[in-house]
Short mmCIF file of C-alpha atoms (C1' of nucleotides) in Angstrom, two decimals:
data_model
loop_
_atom_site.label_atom_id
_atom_site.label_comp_id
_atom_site.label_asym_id
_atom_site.label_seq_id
_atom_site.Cartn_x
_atom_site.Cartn_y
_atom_site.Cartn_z
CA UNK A 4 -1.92 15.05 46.64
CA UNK A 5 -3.27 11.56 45.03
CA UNK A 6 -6.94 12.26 45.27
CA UNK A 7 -7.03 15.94 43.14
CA UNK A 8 -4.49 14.84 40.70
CA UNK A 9 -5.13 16.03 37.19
CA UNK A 10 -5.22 13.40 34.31
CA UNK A 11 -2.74 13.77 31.90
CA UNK A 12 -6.56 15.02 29.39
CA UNK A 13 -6.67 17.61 32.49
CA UNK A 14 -2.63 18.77 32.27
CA UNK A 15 -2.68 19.01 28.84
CA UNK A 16 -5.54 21.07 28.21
CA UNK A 17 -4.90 23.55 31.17
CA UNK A 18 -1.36 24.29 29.38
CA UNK A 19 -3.55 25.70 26.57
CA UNK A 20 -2.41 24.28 23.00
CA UNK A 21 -1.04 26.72 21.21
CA UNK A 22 -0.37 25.40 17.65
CA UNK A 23 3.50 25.82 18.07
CA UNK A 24 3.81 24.36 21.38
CA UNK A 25 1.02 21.62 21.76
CA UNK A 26 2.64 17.98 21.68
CA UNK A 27 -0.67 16.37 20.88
CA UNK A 28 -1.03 18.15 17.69
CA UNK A 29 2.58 18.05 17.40
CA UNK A 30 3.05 14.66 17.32
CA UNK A 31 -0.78 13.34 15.96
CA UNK A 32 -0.89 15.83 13.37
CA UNK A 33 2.32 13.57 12.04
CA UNK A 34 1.65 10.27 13.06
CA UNK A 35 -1.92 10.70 12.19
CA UNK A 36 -0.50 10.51 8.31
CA UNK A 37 -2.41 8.41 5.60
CA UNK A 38 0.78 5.96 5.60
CA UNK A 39 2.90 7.16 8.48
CA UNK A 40 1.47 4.44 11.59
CA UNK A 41 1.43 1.93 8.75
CA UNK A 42 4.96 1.98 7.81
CA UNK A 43 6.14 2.67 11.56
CA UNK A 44 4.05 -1.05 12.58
CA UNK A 45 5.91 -2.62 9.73
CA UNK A 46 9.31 -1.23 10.88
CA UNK A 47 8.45 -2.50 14.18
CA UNK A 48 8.81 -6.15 13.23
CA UNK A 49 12.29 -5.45 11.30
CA UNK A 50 14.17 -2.89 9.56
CA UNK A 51 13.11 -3.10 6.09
CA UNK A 52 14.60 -1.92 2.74
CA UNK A 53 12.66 0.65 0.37
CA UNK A 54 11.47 -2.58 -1.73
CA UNK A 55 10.28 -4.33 1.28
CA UNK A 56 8.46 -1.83 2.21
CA UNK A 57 6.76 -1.14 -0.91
CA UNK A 58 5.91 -4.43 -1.48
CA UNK A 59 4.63 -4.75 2.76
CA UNK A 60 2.44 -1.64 1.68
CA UNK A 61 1.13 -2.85 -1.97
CA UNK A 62 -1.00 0.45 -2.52
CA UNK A 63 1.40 3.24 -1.29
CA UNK A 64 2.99 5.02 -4.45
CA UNK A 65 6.44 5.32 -4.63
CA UNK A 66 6.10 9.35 -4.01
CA UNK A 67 4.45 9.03 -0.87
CA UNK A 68 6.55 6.18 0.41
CA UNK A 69 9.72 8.78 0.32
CA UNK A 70 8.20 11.69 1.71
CA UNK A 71 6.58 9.38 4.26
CA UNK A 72 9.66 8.19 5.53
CA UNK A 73 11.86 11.20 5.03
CA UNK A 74 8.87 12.70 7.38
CA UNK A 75 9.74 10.17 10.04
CA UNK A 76 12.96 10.44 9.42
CA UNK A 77 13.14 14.14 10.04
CA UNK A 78 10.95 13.33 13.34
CA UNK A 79 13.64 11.04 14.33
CA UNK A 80 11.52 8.19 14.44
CA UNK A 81 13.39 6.41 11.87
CA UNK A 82 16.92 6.06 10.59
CA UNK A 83 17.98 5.41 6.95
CA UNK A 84 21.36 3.40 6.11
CA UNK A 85 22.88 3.73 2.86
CA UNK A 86 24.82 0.79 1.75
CA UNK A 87 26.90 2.01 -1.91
CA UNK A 88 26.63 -1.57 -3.41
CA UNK A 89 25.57 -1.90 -6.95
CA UNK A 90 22.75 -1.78 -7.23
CA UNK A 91 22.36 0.56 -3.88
CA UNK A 92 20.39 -0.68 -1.10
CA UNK A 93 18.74 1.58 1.95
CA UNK A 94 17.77 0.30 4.52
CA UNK A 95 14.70 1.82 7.39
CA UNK A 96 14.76 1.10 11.42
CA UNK A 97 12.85 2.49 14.09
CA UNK A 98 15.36 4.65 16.25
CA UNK A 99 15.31 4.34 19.69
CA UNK A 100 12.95 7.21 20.16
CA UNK A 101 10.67 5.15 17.50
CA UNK A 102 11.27 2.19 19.75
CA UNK A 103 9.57 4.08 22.48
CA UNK A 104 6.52 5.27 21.13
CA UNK A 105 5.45 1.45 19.72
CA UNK A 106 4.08 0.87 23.00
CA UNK A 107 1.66 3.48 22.94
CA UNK A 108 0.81 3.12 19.31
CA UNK A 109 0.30 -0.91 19.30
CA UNK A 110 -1.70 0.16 22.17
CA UNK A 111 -4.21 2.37 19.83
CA UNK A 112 -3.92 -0.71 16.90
CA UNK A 113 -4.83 -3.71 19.09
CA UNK A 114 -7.91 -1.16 20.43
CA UNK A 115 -8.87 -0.46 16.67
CA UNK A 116 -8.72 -4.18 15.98
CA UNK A 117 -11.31 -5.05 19.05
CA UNK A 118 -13.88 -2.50 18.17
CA UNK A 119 -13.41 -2.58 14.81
CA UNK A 120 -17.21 -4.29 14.56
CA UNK A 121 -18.77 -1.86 16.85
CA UNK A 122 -17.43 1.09 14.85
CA UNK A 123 -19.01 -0.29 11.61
CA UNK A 124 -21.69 -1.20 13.57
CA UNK A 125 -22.33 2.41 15.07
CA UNK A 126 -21.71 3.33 11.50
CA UNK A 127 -24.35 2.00 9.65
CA UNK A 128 -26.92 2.71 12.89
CA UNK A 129 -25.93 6.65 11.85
CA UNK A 130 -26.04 5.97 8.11
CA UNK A 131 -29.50 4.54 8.54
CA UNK A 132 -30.84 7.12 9.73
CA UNK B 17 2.36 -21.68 22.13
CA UNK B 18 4.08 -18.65 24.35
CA UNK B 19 7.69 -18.95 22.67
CA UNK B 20 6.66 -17.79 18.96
CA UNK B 21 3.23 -15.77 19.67
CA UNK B 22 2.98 -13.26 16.77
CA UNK B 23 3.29 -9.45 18.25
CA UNK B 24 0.24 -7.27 17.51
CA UNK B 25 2.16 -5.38 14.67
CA UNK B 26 3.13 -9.61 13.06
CA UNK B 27 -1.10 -10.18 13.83
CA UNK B 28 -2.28 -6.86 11.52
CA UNK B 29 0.17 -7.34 9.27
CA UNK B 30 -0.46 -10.93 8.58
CA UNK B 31 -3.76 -10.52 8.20
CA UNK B 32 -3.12 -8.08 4.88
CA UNK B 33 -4.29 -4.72 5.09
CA UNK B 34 -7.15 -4.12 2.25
CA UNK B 35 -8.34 -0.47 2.74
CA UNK B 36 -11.81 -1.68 3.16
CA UNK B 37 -10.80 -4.17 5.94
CA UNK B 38 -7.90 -2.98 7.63
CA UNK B 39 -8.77 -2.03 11.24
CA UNK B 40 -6.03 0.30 11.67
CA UNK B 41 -6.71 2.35 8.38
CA UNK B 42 -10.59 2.55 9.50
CA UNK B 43 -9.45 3.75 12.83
CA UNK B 44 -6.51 6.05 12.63
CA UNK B 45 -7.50 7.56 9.71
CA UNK B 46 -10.16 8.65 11.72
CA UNK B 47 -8.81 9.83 15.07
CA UNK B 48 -5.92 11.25 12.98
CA UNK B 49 -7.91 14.27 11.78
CA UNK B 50 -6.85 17.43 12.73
CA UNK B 51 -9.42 18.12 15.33
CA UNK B 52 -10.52 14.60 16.54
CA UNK B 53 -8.53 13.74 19.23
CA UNK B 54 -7.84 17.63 20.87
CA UNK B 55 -11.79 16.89 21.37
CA UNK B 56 -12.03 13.29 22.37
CA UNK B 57 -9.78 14.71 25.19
CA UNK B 58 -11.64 17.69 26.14
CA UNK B 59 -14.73 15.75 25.86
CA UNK B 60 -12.47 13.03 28.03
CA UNK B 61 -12.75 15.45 31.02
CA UNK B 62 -16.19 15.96 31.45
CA UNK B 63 -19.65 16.91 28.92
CA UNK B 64 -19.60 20.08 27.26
CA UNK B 65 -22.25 22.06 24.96
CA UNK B 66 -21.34 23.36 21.25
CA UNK B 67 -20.35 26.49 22.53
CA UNK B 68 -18.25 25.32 25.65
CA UNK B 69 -16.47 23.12 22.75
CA UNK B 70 -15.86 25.90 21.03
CA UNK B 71 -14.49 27.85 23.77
CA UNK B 72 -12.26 25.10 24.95
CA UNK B 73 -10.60 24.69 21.26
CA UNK B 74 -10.12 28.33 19.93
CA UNK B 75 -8.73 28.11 17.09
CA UNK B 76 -11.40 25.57 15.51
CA UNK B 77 -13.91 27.24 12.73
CA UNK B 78 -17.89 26.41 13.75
CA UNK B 79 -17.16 24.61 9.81
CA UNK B 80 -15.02 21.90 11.51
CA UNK B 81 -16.28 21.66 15.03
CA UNK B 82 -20.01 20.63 13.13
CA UNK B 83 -18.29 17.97 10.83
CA UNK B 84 -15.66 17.13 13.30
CA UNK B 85 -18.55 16.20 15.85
CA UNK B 86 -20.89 14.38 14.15
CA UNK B 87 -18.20 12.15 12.45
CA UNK B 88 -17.15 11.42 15.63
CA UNK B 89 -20.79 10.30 16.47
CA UNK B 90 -20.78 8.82 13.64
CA UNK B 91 -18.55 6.56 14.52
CA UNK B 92 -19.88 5.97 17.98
CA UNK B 93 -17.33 7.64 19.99
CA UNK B 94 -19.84 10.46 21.07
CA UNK B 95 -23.39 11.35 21.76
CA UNK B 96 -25.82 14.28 20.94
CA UNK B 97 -28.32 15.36 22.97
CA UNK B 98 -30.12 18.14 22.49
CA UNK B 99 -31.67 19.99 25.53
CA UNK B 100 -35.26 21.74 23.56
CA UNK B 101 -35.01 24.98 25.53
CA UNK B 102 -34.69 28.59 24.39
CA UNK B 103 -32.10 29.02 23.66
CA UNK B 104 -31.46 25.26 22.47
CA UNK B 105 -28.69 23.72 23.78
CA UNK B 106 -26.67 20.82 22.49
CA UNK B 107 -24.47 18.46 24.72
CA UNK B 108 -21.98 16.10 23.57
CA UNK B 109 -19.97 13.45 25.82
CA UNK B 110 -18.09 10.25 24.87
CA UNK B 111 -20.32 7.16 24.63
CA UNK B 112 -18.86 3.83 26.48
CA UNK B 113 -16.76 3.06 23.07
CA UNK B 114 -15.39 6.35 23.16
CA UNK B 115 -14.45 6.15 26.96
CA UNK B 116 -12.59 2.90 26.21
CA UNK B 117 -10.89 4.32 23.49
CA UNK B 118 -9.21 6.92 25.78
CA UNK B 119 -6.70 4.52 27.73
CA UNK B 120 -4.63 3.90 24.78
CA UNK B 121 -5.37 7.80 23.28
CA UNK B 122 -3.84 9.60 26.36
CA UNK B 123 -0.89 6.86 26.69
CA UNK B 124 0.19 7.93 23.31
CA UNK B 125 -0.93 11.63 24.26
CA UNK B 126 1.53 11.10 27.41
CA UNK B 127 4.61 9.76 25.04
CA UNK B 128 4.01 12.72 22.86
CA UNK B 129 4.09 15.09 25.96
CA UNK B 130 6.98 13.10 27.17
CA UNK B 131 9.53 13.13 24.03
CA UNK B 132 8.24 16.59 22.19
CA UNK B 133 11.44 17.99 23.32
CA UNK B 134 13.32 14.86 21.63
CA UNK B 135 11.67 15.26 18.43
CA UNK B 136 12.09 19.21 18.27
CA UNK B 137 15.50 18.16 18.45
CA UNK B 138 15.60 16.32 15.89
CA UNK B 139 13.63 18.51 13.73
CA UNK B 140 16.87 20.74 14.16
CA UNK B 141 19.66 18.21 13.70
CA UNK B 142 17.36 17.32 10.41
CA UNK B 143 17.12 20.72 8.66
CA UNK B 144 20.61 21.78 9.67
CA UNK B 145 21.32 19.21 6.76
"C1'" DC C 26 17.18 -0.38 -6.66
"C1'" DA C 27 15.99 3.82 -4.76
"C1'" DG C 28 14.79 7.67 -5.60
"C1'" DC C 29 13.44 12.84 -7.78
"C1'" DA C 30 10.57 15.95 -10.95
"C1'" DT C 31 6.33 17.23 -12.97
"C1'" DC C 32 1.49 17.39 -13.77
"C1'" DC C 33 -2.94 17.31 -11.96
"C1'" DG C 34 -7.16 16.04 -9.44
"C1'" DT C 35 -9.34 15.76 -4.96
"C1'" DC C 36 -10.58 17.32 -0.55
"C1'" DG C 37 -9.49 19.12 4.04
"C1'" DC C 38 -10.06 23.21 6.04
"C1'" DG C 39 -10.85 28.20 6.84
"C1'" DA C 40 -13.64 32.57 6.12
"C1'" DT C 41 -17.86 34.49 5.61
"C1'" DA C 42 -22.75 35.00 5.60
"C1'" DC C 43 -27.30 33.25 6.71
"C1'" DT C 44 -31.12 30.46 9.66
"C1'" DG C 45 -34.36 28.15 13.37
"C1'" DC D 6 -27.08 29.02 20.82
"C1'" DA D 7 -26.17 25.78 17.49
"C1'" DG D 8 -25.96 25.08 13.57
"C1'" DT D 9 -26.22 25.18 7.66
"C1'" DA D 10 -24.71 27.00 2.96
"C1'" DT D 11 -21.40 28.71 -0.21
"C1'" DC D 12 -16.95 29.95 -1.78
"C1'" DG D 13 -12.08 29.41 -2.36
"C1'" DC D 14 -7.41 28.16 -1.46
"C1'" DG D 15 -3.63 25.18 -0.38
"C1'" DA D 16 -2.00 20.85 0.89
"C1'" DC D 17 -2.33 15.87 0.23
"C1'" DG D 18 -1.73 12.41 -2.64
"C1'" DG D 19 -1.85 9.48 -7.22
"C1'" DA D 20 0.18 8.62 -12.05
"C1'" DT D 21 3.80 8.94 -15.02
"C1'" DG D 22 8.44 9.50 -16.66
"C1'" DC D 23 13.46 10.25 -15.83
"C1'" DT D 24 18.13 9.47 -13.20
"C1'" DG D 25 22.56 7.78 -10.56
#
DNA sequence: CAGCATCCGTCGCGATACTG
DNA sequence: CAGTATCGCGACGGATGCTG
């Protein structure tokens, strides 16, 4: 049963991907966010409060910072902890199920950072002509 | 120099994340379109023709599949060859960049497959609030 | 400090029609 | 068969100002 086994590309596609049940676009169509793998690598390191992670991000705007993480949030990739001190303080951390996908995602970063040259590379070859 | 090495996440981080610069902006920003990575893994499988493309995604407009494609060769991840016959026929695969690329894509295809059910769930538990 | 509300521009994306 | 051209809408996302 080893030698015909399909690849998880294989499984996938013969499920079909219907737009309401497909993981991929499930989960990339999320993740795949102008700010959302950003914020989750930054949460990785420590669990940050909204300041911090303003200030980690420098050119996210406040807007998109909340809906970012009330996104993740609602994914359950993050939690948010209100502390009722004055002045308030909330505080972001991966969840365990946020945990769990940092494998796969530093996986896709640390490839991005390695070909980064050959993608700008391949770039300007395509531009050029 | 093993007790304090700086994670992946610490490296990017550290190294500031200017739009131009960043590696993980240039890359996921990329492969986080709607269509990109549904065809870097049919393309992951085996060669296929415009049409067969097409076919394979079926909800795609010929708009996207075009611009989807060719900013994915853009970027070196596939090549276009066209076969001068009559009819003409077009075929794209993945280009050695775009096969290496596919470890890490289908590991974090594979977590999404695995934990879809865990963030459907919390989807729920979210909007019941 | 940590948001929410509003306005507004850009662009991703689909639908349709046309071409070599 | 494999595209290109044009149109239009809706979502994404930035800037600004207000609140508990």
């Amino acid at each position: 049963m080893s030698a015909e086994e399909p690849t998880i590309a294989e499984a996938v596609l013969n499920a079909g991907f219907d737009i309401s049940t497909c993981p991929v676009r499930d989960v990339m169509d999320h993740i795949g966010g102008k700010w959302s793998s950003l914020l989750l690598l930054v949460l990785s390191t420590k669990p940050h409060r909204f300041g911090e992670l303003k200030r980690a991000v420098p050119d996210i705007s406040q807007r998109m910072l909340t809906q970012t993480l009330r996104d993740l949030q609602r994914d359950g990739y993050i939690s948010r902890h209100v502390f009722a001190t004055v002045p308030p303080s909330v505080e972001y951390r991966l969840t365990p199920l946020g945990e769990s996908l940092m494998p796969a995602l530093t996986a896709l970063v640390a490839w991005a950072v390695d070909n980064h040259p050959r993608i700008a590379e391949a770039r300007q070859t395509f531009d050029a002509a």
